[in-house]
C-alpha cells in the first residue's frame, strides 16, 4: 500500500497545470522526433536537454521522458505509411505494417501499433511502480564493491547479449572509457589526455558527445543515403479505431509474451530493438498462420510494438534504482539528472521522494497523452513527411549546434560536437555500436571511483569482489556474460564436429 500512497502523491505533483503542459509539449516533440528518420529518442532528448536547464528538475525530467514516449509512438507512423523506420526498434514493424498499408488497412495497422505501444508501456510502468522501491531498498545495502560489480555486470551484459560482434562492442566500450578518463583526475589532481587544451580540464561534456554521436552522425548518414519520402496516406476515424480495439483482446497471449520479453530486455541492457525482433520471431513461431507474416498480419504489428515500448520504459528501472541505464536514452536521462544535481540510485528514493514518484506518475499520464495525440494527429505527421529532407536536415543540424553551444556558451563545444558527429558517422558506416560507447562515457567515472574505493578498502586485493555471497554472485554472473560469446562459439564448434563425425560414420 505504501507504493500506492506514494504514487497518489506523485500524481499530485505530475498533474499540476505546468507539468501537464510540459507533457503535451514533450509528447508532441517526441512524435516529431520519432517520425523523422535521422533522429530518435536519445538524439531528441540530447538536443533538447539544454532547453530544460532553466526549469525545475521535476518538470524538466517529465518533459524529457514524454519526448521519449512520443518518439516511441512516432516511429510506427513512418514504418507503416512509408516503410521507413523512424526508430531502430520500428524495423520489425515494417514487416507487416507496410503491407497492411498497401492493402488499404493503414488505419487498422496504426491503431494496433499505437494501442500495443500503450499496453506494453503500461505494464512496464506498473512493474517500475512496485519493483523500484523494493530494488532501491535492497541497493541501500550496497558498498563500493557491490556497485562496481553491478556496473561490471552492465558492461559485460552489453558484450554477452549484443547482436553485434563482441570485439566491436568491446572496442566501442574501451573508447568510451578513454573519453571518460579525459580531464583532471579527482584523486591525484593529475591531468589526463588534455593535450594542452584548457577546455578539456573537466573532460568531454557528456551532452556534447551525445548530440554529436547521435544527432550529427545520423544526419550525415541520412544525407549520404539521399533519403526521400514516398508512402501511403492515412486517416484514422472512430469507427476503425473501435473495430480494431474490439479485435485486439484476441491477441492477449501475444501482448503478454511480448511484454515479458520487452520488460526483461529493458531491465537487462538488451534494448528495445532486440526486444522487437525477438517478439516478432516468437509471434511468428507460435502463430496459427505463420505463413501470413510479412504479408500484412496484425500479429506482426502488435508483437514488436508492445515489446519495444515495454523495453524502452522498463529501461528506466535500473537507471532510477541503481544509477545504471538500460538503454542509450536512459543514459541521456541519467546525464540530465546529474546536470541537475540529482544522483540516480537508491538514495534518490530517500532524498528526492517527490521527484521520483512525480516522474513515475508522469509515465502513466504521458503514455495516455501520447496515445491520444498520435491517434488524432496522424494525417498531420504524414503530410509533414512530404517536406524534402534537404530542408529538414540542415534545420536539425542548426538545432544541434544551438544545443551544443548553450551548454557552456563555447564555440569549442560546437567544434567538438562536429568531431563527435564524424565519429558517430564512421561508427555507423563501420557497423560499430554506439550504445556501449555512450554507456562507458556515462558510467566510466562512476565505475572508476567505485573500483578505487574497493581497492582502498581491500588494500589492493581483488578478492573483495568475492568477499560476500551477493558481490560474488554478481561478479561471477558478469564474467559469465563476458565470456558467453566465447562459450557459444566453442559449443557451436563442438556441435559441428559431432555432426561431421556422425555423417562420416554413416
mmCIF file of C-alpha atoms in Angstrom, residues 17 30 98 138 144 162 172 183 214 254 260 321 337 364 376 400 431 441 444 456 496:
data_model
loop_
_atom_site.group_PDB
_atom_site.id
_atom_site.type_symbol
_atom_site.label_atom_id
_atom_site.label_comp_id
_atom_site.label_asym_id
_atom_site.label_seq_id
_atom_site.Cartn_x
_atom_site.Cartn_y
_atom_site.Cartn_z
ATOM 1 C CA UNK A 17 -1.103 22.636 -14.897
ATOM 2 C CA UNK A 30 8.711 13.299 -29.308
ATOM 3 C CA UNK A 98 3.642 -1.540 -44.520
ATOM 4 C CA UNK A 138 17.874 -3.599 -1.376
ATOM 5 C CA UNK A 144 31.706 0.245 -3.358
ATOM 6 C CA UNK A 162 24.602 -7.717 -28.036
ATOM 7 C CA UNK A 172 33.483 0.844 -28.629
ATOM 8 C CA UNK A 183 40.413 15.707 -17.737
ATOM 9 C CA UNK A 214 23.589 10.585 -32.370
ATOM 10 C CA UNK A 254 0.773 -12.086 -27.846
ATOM 11 C CA UNK A 260 7.510 -10.138 -20.760
ATOM 12 C CA UNK A 321 17.270 2.473 -8.593
ATOM 13 C CA UNK A 337 19.773 14.100 -13.749
ATOM 14 C CA UNK A 364 1.178 6.832 -16.692
ATOM 15 C CA UNK A 376 -5.720 12.364 -33.515
ATOM 16 C CA UNK A 400 22.119 20.543 -32.702
ATOM 17 C CA UNK A 431 28.743 -1.034 -38.096
ATOM 18 C CA UNK A 441 31.204 7.527 -21.300
ATOM 19 C CA UNK A 444 33.227 5.432 -16.696
ATOM 20 C CA UNK A 456 41.458 1.088 -0.891
ATOM 21 C CA UNK A 496 29.590 -29.041 -35.753
#
